[in-house]
Amino acid sequence: MARFKSIRYITYSNRPVDDTLLTSTAKTYNKPIEVLKLDGKWRSHWHKIILLYKDLTSKEDKETYICFLDAYDTLINSPSESTASALSGLEGKVMFGAEANFALTFPEKRKEIKEAYPILHSYYNFLNAGTFIGKSKDVIALIEFICKHFNIDLADPSLLTSPHEDQCYFSILYVLQHQGIVDLPVEIVLDHQQQLFGCTGGRTAAVLWPLTSLFVQAIYFRRERNLLRRVNHLDLQDLLIDYCFKKGTFYNRITKTAPMILHCPGTRSNFQSIIKKAKQNKRLWELSKLKKAGRTIVKARFRSLVLAFKLYRKHRKSNKHLINHFH
């Protein structure tokens, strides 16, 4: 692991991050987190790319490894010494976290990109830009290529109001690279085995149900999420389907790994409570929430259960399955 000692762990925020799980767990594992300061109101994930590019190009050392992490829905889960195989061979590459959920905000390109997406794992196939690692020079090269290829100006204020986040462009480039359509200066790779980046995107639920395939899982995840958002209880989608907690560490049941970083995309304000419950490896009904809005919570979970049953009946024999399984 000697060649990986020089790693900068970087996040960004417009407010102090002292009370985040990222900060507290980073102290536990002695991994200093550098916070790129965002002045003013957060408007877009493009802030991340703008601040990171400015920081990296201002430093003389371009050989240091850069590990970027979102600030409010990530934590350090295990020591990096256990991730040697994930870190090997990263020269000329930038590795992103991999999730089970596919999302693209280009309606005209969504079907084309989804069908062309390389399916290289039973579960985790889709790029998530909330965590990534690569040498400084390689991250810079990738950012510059994405700006040139898609005609993006990082100095243009309108970029912060664009409906298309950085993850969409990284995802499109990943697919085009796989097809051999573009010749990237660095290779985009995904951590399919969740050795370094654990990512729960598309693998959380409010009600666990025996779903027949990843196809059904994806539909259920999205519809359940929309349902809970409508009743203002998105925090109920908090069951980490693939992870269990033992001996102070989260382990992925699917990949049999304990990734150095655990990322729960989209949880933000609910992240700490979700992790607190997940550490107990059981379903919890919070009394304080039940007293405040018990009927709404029960109704939301019941509707989620009904939704799961309907999707199970409707799609159990679908020919669109990527893989048949029960979990």
mmCIF file of N, CA and C in Angstrom, residues 112-206:
data_model
loop_
_atom_site.group_PDB
_atom_site.id
_atom_site.type_symbol
_atom_site.label_atom_id
_atom_site.label_comp_id
_atom_site.label_asym_id
_atom_site.label_seq_id
_atom_site.Cartn_x
_atom_site.Cartn_y
_atom_site.Cartn_z
ATOM 1 N N GLU A 112 -31.756 5.267 -24.929
ATOM 2 C CA GLU A 112 -30.554 4.881 -25.672
ATOM 3 C C GLU A 112 -29.398 4.570 -24.724
ATOM 4 N N ILE A 113 -29.189 5.436 -23.736
ATOM 5 C CA ILE A 113 -28.082 5.242 -22.794
ATOM 6 C C ILE A 113 -28.340 4.033 -21.902
ATOM 7 N N LYS A 114 -29.577 3.864 -21.447
ATOM 8 C CA LYS A 114 -29.894 2.726 -20.582
ATOM 9 C C LYS A 114 -29.639 1.399 -21.309
ATOM 10 N N GLU A 115 -30.073 1.311 -22.562
ATOM 11 C CA GLU A 115 -29.892 0.066 -23.314
ATOM 12 C C GLU A 115 -28.426 -0.207 -23.641
ATOM 13 N N ALA A 116 -27.623 0.853 -23.735
ATOM 14 C CA ALA A 116 -26.210 0.682 -24.075
ATOM 15 C C ALA A 116 -25.325 0.550 -22.842
ATOM 16 N N TYR A 117 -25.908 0.744 -21.656
ATOM 17 C CA TYR A 117 -25.114 0.713 -20.432
ATOM 18 C C TYR A 117 -24.516 -0.675 -20.239
ATOM 19 N N PRO A 118 -23.211 -0.775 -20.017
ATOM 20 C CA PRO A 118 -22.596 -2.092 -19.824
ATOM 21 C C PRO A 118 -23.035 -2.730 -18.504
ATOM 22 N N ILE A 119 -23.616 -3.919 -18.582
ATOM 23 C CA ILE A 119 -24.043 -4.646 -17.388
ATOM 24 C C ILE A 119 -22.927 -5.619 -17.020
ATOM 25 N N LEU A 120 -22.109 -5.210 -16.058
ATOM 26 C CA LEU A 120 -20.913 -5.968 -15.703
ATOM 27 C C LEU A 120 -21.001 -6.591 -14.320
ATOM 28 N N HIS A 121 -22.140 -6.406 -13.652
ATOM 29 C CA HIS A 121 -22.302 -6.949 -12.307
ATOM 30 C C HIS A 121 -23.760 -7.337 -12.103
ATOM 31 N N SER A 122 -24.010 -8.244 -11.179
ATOM 32 C CA SER A 122 -25.386 -8.683 -10.915
ATOM 33 C C SER A 122 -26.238 -7.583 -10.307
ATOM 34 N N TYR A 123 -25.628 -6.611 -9.634
ATOM 35 C CA TYR A 123 -26.385 -5.562 -8.953
ATOM 36 C C TYR A 123 -25.893 -4.156 -9.286
ATOM 37 N N TYR A 124 -24.582 -3.922 -9.121
ATOM 38 C CA TYR A 124 -24.068 -2.560 -9.132
ATOM 39 C C TYR A 124 -23.427 -2.234 -10.485
ATOM 40 N N ASN A 125 -24.184 -1.578 -11.340
ATOM 41 C CA ASN A 125 -23.734 -1.321 -12.712
ATOM 42 C C ASN A 125 -23.672 0.145 -13.101
ATOM 43 N N PHE A 126 -24.278 1.023 -12.325
ATOM 44 C CA PHE A 126 -24.463 2.399 -12.769
ATOM 45 C C PHE A 126 -23.596 3.376 -11.974
ATOM 46 N N LEU A 127 -23.032 4.332 -12.690
ATOM 47 C CA LEU A 127 -22.089 5.290 -12.116
ATOM 48 C C LEU A 127 -22.771 6.227 -11.136
ATOM 49 N N ASN A 128 -22.118 6.416 -9.985
ATOM 50 C CA ASN A 128 -22.552 7.419 -9.018
ATOM 51 C C ASN A 128 -21.379 8.362 -8.774
ATOM 52 N N ALA A 129 -21.605 9.646 -8.983
ATOM 53 C CA ALA A 129 -20.520 10.632 -8.923
ATOM 54 C C ALA A 129 -20.310 11.211 -7.533
ATOM 55 N N GLY A 130 -20.969 10.650 -6.522
ATOM 56 C CA GLY A 130 -20.802 11.145 -5.153
ATOM 57 C C GLY A 130 -19.501 10.729 -4.514
ATOM 58 N N THR A 131 -18.844 9.710 -5.075
ATOM 59 C CA THR A 131 -17.522 9.278 -4.619
ATOM 60 C C THR A 131 -16.693 8.883 -5.835
ATOM 61 N N PHE A 132 -15.463 9.327 -5.885
ATOM 62 C CA PHE A 132 -14.554 8.886 -6.944
ATOM 63 C C PHE A 132 -13.111 9.114 -6.520
ATOM 64 N N ILE A 133 -12.208 8.413 -7.184
ATOM 65 C CA ILE A 133 -10.789 8.510 -6.856
ATOM 66 C C ILE A 133 -9.947 8.390 -8.121
ATOM 67 N N GLY A 134 -8.837 9.108 -8.121
ATOM 68 C CA GLY A 134 -7.892 9.043 -9.229
ATOM 69 C C GLY A 134 -6.766 10.017 -8.953
ATOM 70 N N LYS A 135 -5.681 9.897 -9.698
ATOM 71 C CA LYS A 135 -4.605 10.859 -9.534
ATOM 72 C C LYS A 135 -5.095 12.238 -9.939
ATOM 73 N N SER A 136 -4.510 13.261 -9.313
ATOM 74 C CA SER A 136 -4.910 14.633 -9.594
ATOM 75 C C SER A 136 -4.884 14.933 -11.090
ATOM 76 N N LYS A 137 -3.806 14.523 -11.767
ATOM 77 C CA LYS A 137 -3.675 14.802 -13.199
ATOM 78 C C LYS A 137 -4.773 14.108 -14.005
ATOM 79 N N ASP A 138 -5.208 12.923 -13.558
ATOM 80 C CA ASP A 138 -6.244 12.185 -14.283
ATOM 81 C C ASP A 138 -7.629 12.784 -14.051
ATOM 82 N N VAL A 139 -7.891 13.248 -12.823
ATOM 83 C CA VAL A 139 -9.165 13.909 -12.536
ATOM 84 C C VAL A 139 -9.263 15.210 -13.330
ATOM 85 N N ILE A 140 -8.166 15.965 -13.375
ATOM 86 C CA ILE A 140 -8.131 17.202 -14.165
ATOM 87 C C ILE A 140 -8.410 16.902 -15.638
ATOM 88 N N ALA A 141 -7.739 15.893 -16.171
ATOM 89 C CA ALA A 141 -7.903 15.538 -17.589
ATOM 90 C C ALA A 141 -9.340 15.146 -17.894
ATOM 91 N N LEU A 142 -9.981 14.422 -16.976
ATOM 92 C CA LEU A 142 -11.362 13.994 -17.201
ATOM 93 C C LEU A 142 -12.316 15.178 -17.174
ATOM 94 N N ILE A 143 -12.114 16.091 -16.228
ATOM 95 C CA ILE A 143 -12.965 17.285 -16.149
ATOM 96 C C ILE A 143 -12.801 18.142 -17.406
ATOM 97 N N GLU A 144 -11.579 18.309 -17.848
ATOM 98 C CA GLU A 144 -11.336 19.121 -19.050
ATOM 99 C C GLU A 144 -11.950 18.468 -20.283
ATOM 100 N N PHE A 145 -11.904 17.141 -20.351
ATOM 101 C CA PHE A 145 -12.494 16.459 -21.505
ATOM 102 C C PHE A 145 -14.008 16.600 -21.505
ATOM 103 N N ILE A 146 -14.620 16.445 -20.346
ATOM 104 C CA ILE A 146 -16.084 16.521 -20.274
ATOM 105 C C ILE A 146 -16.559 17.924 -20.648
ATOM 106 N N CYS A 147 -15.778 18.937 -20.264
ATOM 107 C CA CYS A 147 -16.136 20.317 -20.614
ATOM 108 C C CYS A 147 -15.998 20.548 -22.113
ATOM 109 N N LYS A 148 -14.931 20.018 -22.693
ATOM 110 C CA LYS A 148 -14.705 20.191 -24.130
ATOM 111 C C LYS A 148 -15.729 19.415 -24.942
ATOM 112 N N HIS A 149 -15.970 18.158 -24.560
ATOM 113 C CA HIS A 149 -16.857 17.290 -25.339
ATOM 114 C C HIS A 149 -18.302 17.784 -25.324
ATOM 115 N N PHE A 150 -18.759 18.284 -24.172
ATOM 116 C CA PHE A 150 -20.154 18.713 -24.041
ATOM 117 C C PHE A 150 -20.308 20.236 -24.081
ATOM 118 N N ASN A 151 -19.211 20.939 -24.404
ATOM 119 C CA ASN A 151 -19.241 22.397 -24.510
ATOM 120 C C ASN A 151 -19.723 23.032 -23.207
ATOM 121 N N ILE A 152 -19.109 22.656 -22.112
ATOM 122 C CA ILE A 152 -19.462 23.161 -20.786
ATOM 123 C C ILE A 152 -18.418 24.171 -20.343
ATOM 124 N N ASP A 153 -18.884 25.331 -19.884
ATOM 125 C CA ASP A 153 -17.999 26.380 -19.386
ATOM 126 C C ASP A 153 -18.176 26.464 -17.873
ATOM 127 N N LEU A 154 -17.145 26.059 -17.121
ATOM 128 C CA LEU A 154 -17.243 26.057 -15.661
ATOM 129 C C LEU A 154 -17.380 27.465 -15.090
ATOM 130 N N ALA A 155 -17.048 28.484 -15.871
ATOM 131 C CA ALA A 155 -17.151 29.868 -15.406
ATOM 132 C C ALA A 155 -18.511 30.477 -15.712
ATOM 133 N N ASP A 156 -19.365 29.735 -16.412
ATOM 134 C CA ASP A 156 -20.686 30.234 -16.793
ATOM 135 C C ASP A 156 -21.663 30.057 -15.621
ATOM 136 N N PRO A 157 -22.209 31.143 -15.063
ATOM 137 C CA PRO A 157 -23.126 31.045 -13.920
ATOM 138 C C PRO A 157 -24.378 30.216 -14.227
ATOM 139 N N SER A 158 -24.791 30.172 -15.490
ATOM 140 C CA SER A 158 -26.003 29.429 -15.844
ATOM 141 C C SER A 158 -25.820 27.925 -15.656
ATOM 142 N N LEU A 159 -24.573 27.465 -15.550
ATOM 143 C CA LEU A 159 -24.318 26.044 -15.336
ATOM 144 C C LEU A 159 -24.949 25.567 -14.038
ATOM 145 N N LEU A 160 -25.018 26.463 -13.049
ATOM 146 C CA LEU A 160 -25.550 26.107 -11.741
ATOM 147 C C LEU A 160 -27.068 25.975 -11.731
ATOM 148 N N THR A 161 -27.716 26.403 -12.799
ATOM 149 C CA THR A 161 -29.171 26.256 -12.897
ATOM 150 C C THR A 161 -29.561 25.193 -13.925
ATOM 151 N N SER A 162 -28.576 24.513 -14.464
ATOM 152 C CA SER A 162 -28.848 23.456 -15.446
ATOM 153 C C SER A 162 -29.542 22.275 -14.764
ATOM 154 N N PRO A 163 -30.539 21.657 -15.424
ATOM 155 C CA PRO A 163 -31.192 20.482 -14.848
ATOM 156 C C PRO A 163 -30.338 19.225 -14.938
ATOM 157 N N HIS A 164 -29.230 19.308 -15.658
ATOM 158 C CA HIS A 164 -28.368 18.149 -15.871
ATOM 159 C C HIS A 164 -27.120 18.246 -14.997
ATOM 160 N N GLU A 165 -27.019 17.360 -14.022
ATOM 161 C CA GLU A 165 -25.888 17.372 -13.104
ATOM 162 C C GLU A 165 -24.666 16.697 -13.731
ATOM 163 N N ASP A 166 -23.530 16.832 -13.043
ATOM 164 C CA ASP A 166 -22.277 16.252 -13.529
ATOM 165 C C ASP A 166 -22.381 14.742 -13.716
ATOM 166 N N GLN A 167 -23.153 14.065 -12.841
ATOM 167 C CA GLN A 167 -23.269 12.609 -12.925
ATOM 168 C C GLN A 167 -23.833 12.160 -14.261
ATOM 169 N N CYS A 168 -24.749 12.932 -14.825
ATOM 170 C CA CYS A 168 -25.323 12.581 -16.131
ATOM 171 C C CYS A 168 -24.253 12.563 -17.215
ATOM 172 N N TYR A 169 -23.395 13.558 -17.214
ATOM 173 C CA TYR A 169 -22.359 13.639 -18.242
ATOM 174 C C TYR A 169 -21.295 12.566 -18.051
ATOM 175 N N PHE A 170 -20.916 12.320 -16.810
ATOM 176 C CA PHE A 170 -19.964 11.235 -16.549
ATOM 177 C C PHE A 170 -20.546 9.896 -17.009
ATOM 178 N N SER A 171 -21.841 9.698 -16.764
ATOM 179 C CA SER A 171 -22.494 8.445 -17.150
ATOM 180 C C SER A 171 -22.517 8.270 -18.666
ATOM 181 N N ILE A 172 -22.855 9.343 -19.370
ATOM 182 C CA ILE A 172 -22.888 9.277 -20.836
ATOM 183 C C ILE A 172 -21.498 8.964 -21.379
ATOM 184 N N LEU A 173 -20.473 9.629 -20.830
ATOM 185 C CA LEU A 173 -19.104 9.361 -21.285
ATOM 186 C C LEU A 173 -18.699 7.924 -20.999
ATOM 187 N N TYR A 174 -19.126 7.405 -19.856
ATOM 188 C CA TYR A 174 -18.802 6.017 -19.497
ATOM 189 C C TYR A 174 -19.372 5.045 -20.532
ATOM 190 N N VAL A 175 -20.607 5.303 -20.976
ATOM 191 C CA VAL A 175 -21.242 4.452 -21.985
ATOM 192 C C VAL A 175 -20.556 4.615 -23.343
ATOM 193 N N LEU A 176 -20.283 5.859 -23.739
ATOM 194 C CA LEU A 176 -19.623 6.115 -25.020
ATOM 195 C C LEU A 176 -18.224 5.499 -25.052
ATOM 196 N N GLN A 177 -17.545 5.544 -23.899
ATOM 197 C CA GLN A 177 -16.235 4.914 -23.798
ATOM 198 C C GLN A 177 -16.352 3.408 -23.996
ATOM 199 N N HIS A 178 -17.357 2.800 -23.386
ATOM 200 C CA HIS A 178 -17.570 1.355 -23.500
ATOM 201 C C HIS A 178 -17.879 0.967 -24.952
ATOM 202 N N GLN A 179 -18.585 1.842 -25.651
ATOM 203 C CA GLN A 179 -18.927 1.575 -27.046
ATOM 204 C C GLN A 179 -17.770 1.862 -27.993
ATOM 205 N N GLY A 180 -16.728 2.507 -27.496
ATOM 206 C CA GLY A 180 -15.593 2.864 -28.346
ATOM 207 C C GLY A 180 -15.849 4.081 -29.206
ATOM 208 N N ILE A 181 -16.857 4.872 -28.848
ATOM 209 C CA ILE A 181 -17.221 6.052 -29.641
ATOM 210 C C ILE A 181 -16.324 7.241 -29.315
ATOM 211 N N VAL A 182 -15.897 7.353 -28.061
ATOM 212 C CA VAL A 182 -15.004 8.446 -27.673
ATOM 213 C C VAL A 182 -13.694 7.863 -27.153
ATOM 214 N N ASP A 183 -12.631 8.614 -27.346
ATOM 215 C CA ASP A 183 -11.308 8.214 -26.867
ATOM 216 C C ASP A 183 -10.944 9.124 -25.701
ATOM 217 N N LEU A 184 -11.243 8.672 -24.482
ATOM 218 C CA LEU A 184 -11.001 9.485 -23.300
ATOM 219 C C LEU A 184 -9.512 9.526 -22.960
ATOM 220 N N PRO A 185 -9.048 10.645 -22.395
ATOM 221 C CA PRO A 185 -7.641 10.727 -21.975
ATOM 222 C C PRO A 185 -7.351 9.828 -20.776
ATOM 223 N N VAL A 186 -8.396 9.515 -20.012
ATOM 224 C CA VAL A 186 -8.294 8.576 -18.889
ATOM 225 C C VAL A 186 -9.495 7.636 -18.965
ATOM 226 N N GLU A 187 -9.353 6.480 -18.373
ATOM 227 C CA GLU A 187 -10.440 5.502 -18.409
ATOM 228 C C GLU A 187 -11.358 5.680 -17.199
ATOM 229 N N ILE A 188 -12.663 5.673 -17.442
ATOM 230 C CA ILE A 188 -13.638 5.692 -16.355
ATOM 231 C C ILE A 188 -13.948 4.251 -15.975
ATOM 232 N N VAL A 189 -13.761 3.914 -14.708
ATOM 233 C CA VAL A 189 -14.087 2.577 -14.224
ATOM 234 C C VAL A 189 -14.994 2.699 -13.009
ATOM 235 N N LEU A 190 -15.757 1.640 -12.742
ATOM 236 C CA LEU A 190 -16.664 1.622 -11.598
ATOM 237 C C LEU A 190 -16.229 0.580 -10.584
ATOM 238 N N ASP A 191 -16.475 0.870 -9.335
ATOM 239 C CA ASP A 191 -16.157 -0.062 -8.252
ATOM 240 C C ASP A 191 -17.332 -1.029 -8.075
ATOM 241 N N HIS A 192 -17.493 -1.947 -9.042
ATOM 242 C CA HIS A 192 -18.629 -2.861 -9.037
ATOM 243 C C HIS A 192 -18.693 -3.724 -7.782
ATOM 244 N N GLN A 193 -17.546 -4.110 -7.254
ATOM 245 C CA GLN A 193 -17.506 -4.997 -6.088
ATOM 246 C C GLN A 193 -17.615 -4.246 -4.769
ATOM 247 N N GLN A 194 -17.769 -2.918 -4.834
ATOM 248 C CA GLN A 194 -17.885 -2.085 -3.636
ATOM 249 C C GLN A 194 -16.764 -2.407 -2.641
ATOM 250 N N GLN A 195 -15.549 -2.450 -3.148
ATOM 251 C CA GLN A 195 -14.382 -2.656 -2.298
ATOM 252 C C GLN A 195 -13.937 -1.364 -1.630
ATOM 253 N N LEU A 196 -13.976 -0.278 -2.383
ATOM 254 C CA LEU A 196 -13.580 1.025 -1.860
ATOM 255 C C LEU A 196 -14.798 1.899 -1.566
ATOM 256 N N PHE A 197 -15.748 1.935 -2.522
ATOM 257 C CA PHE A 197 -16.933 2.775 -2.380
ATOM 258 C C PHE A 197 -18.194 1.925 -2.239
ATOM 259 N N GLY A 198 -18.732 1.846 -1.047
ATOM 260 C CA GLY A 198 -20.036 1.225 -0.873
ATOM 261 C C GLY A 198 -21.094 2.231 -1.247
ATOM 262 N N CYS A 199 -22.076 1.837 -2.039
ATOM 263 C CA CYS A 199 -23.107 2.771 -2.500
ATOM 264 C C CYS A 199 -24.455 2.084 -2.479
ATOM 265 N N THR A 200 -25.416 2.675 -1.757
ATOM 266 C CA THR A 200 -26.731 2.044 -1.584
ATOM 267 C C THR A 200 -27.761 2.546 -2.593
ATOM 268 N N GLY A 201 -27.367 3.360 -3.560
ATOM 269 C CA GLY A 201 -28.315 3.904 -4.526
ATOM 270 C C GLY A 201 -29.128 2.821 -5.215
ATOM 271 N N GLY A 202 -30.452 2.879 -5.060
ATOM 272 C CA GLY A 202 -31.326 1.877 -5.652
ATOM 273 C C GLY A 202 -31.490 0.628 -4.806
ATOM 274 N N ARG A 203 -30.866 0.573 -3.635
ATOM 275 C CA ARG A 203 -30.930 -0.617 -2.789
ATOM 276 C C ARG A 203 -31.335 -0.252 -1.362
ATOM 277 N N THR A 204 -32.304 0.639 -1.220
ATOM 278 C CA THR A 204 -32.912 0.938 0.073
ATOM 279 C C THR A 204 -34.415 0.803 -0.071
ATOM 280 N N ALA A 205 -35.098 0.622 1.042
ATOM 281 C CA ALA A 205 -36.543 0.416 0.974
ATOM 282 C C ALA A 205 -37.199 0.759 2.299
ATOM 283 N N ALA A 206 -38.485 1.050 2.249
ATOM 284 C CA ALA A 206 -39.269 1.226 3.468
ATOM 285 C C ALA A 206 -39.866 -0.104 3.896
#
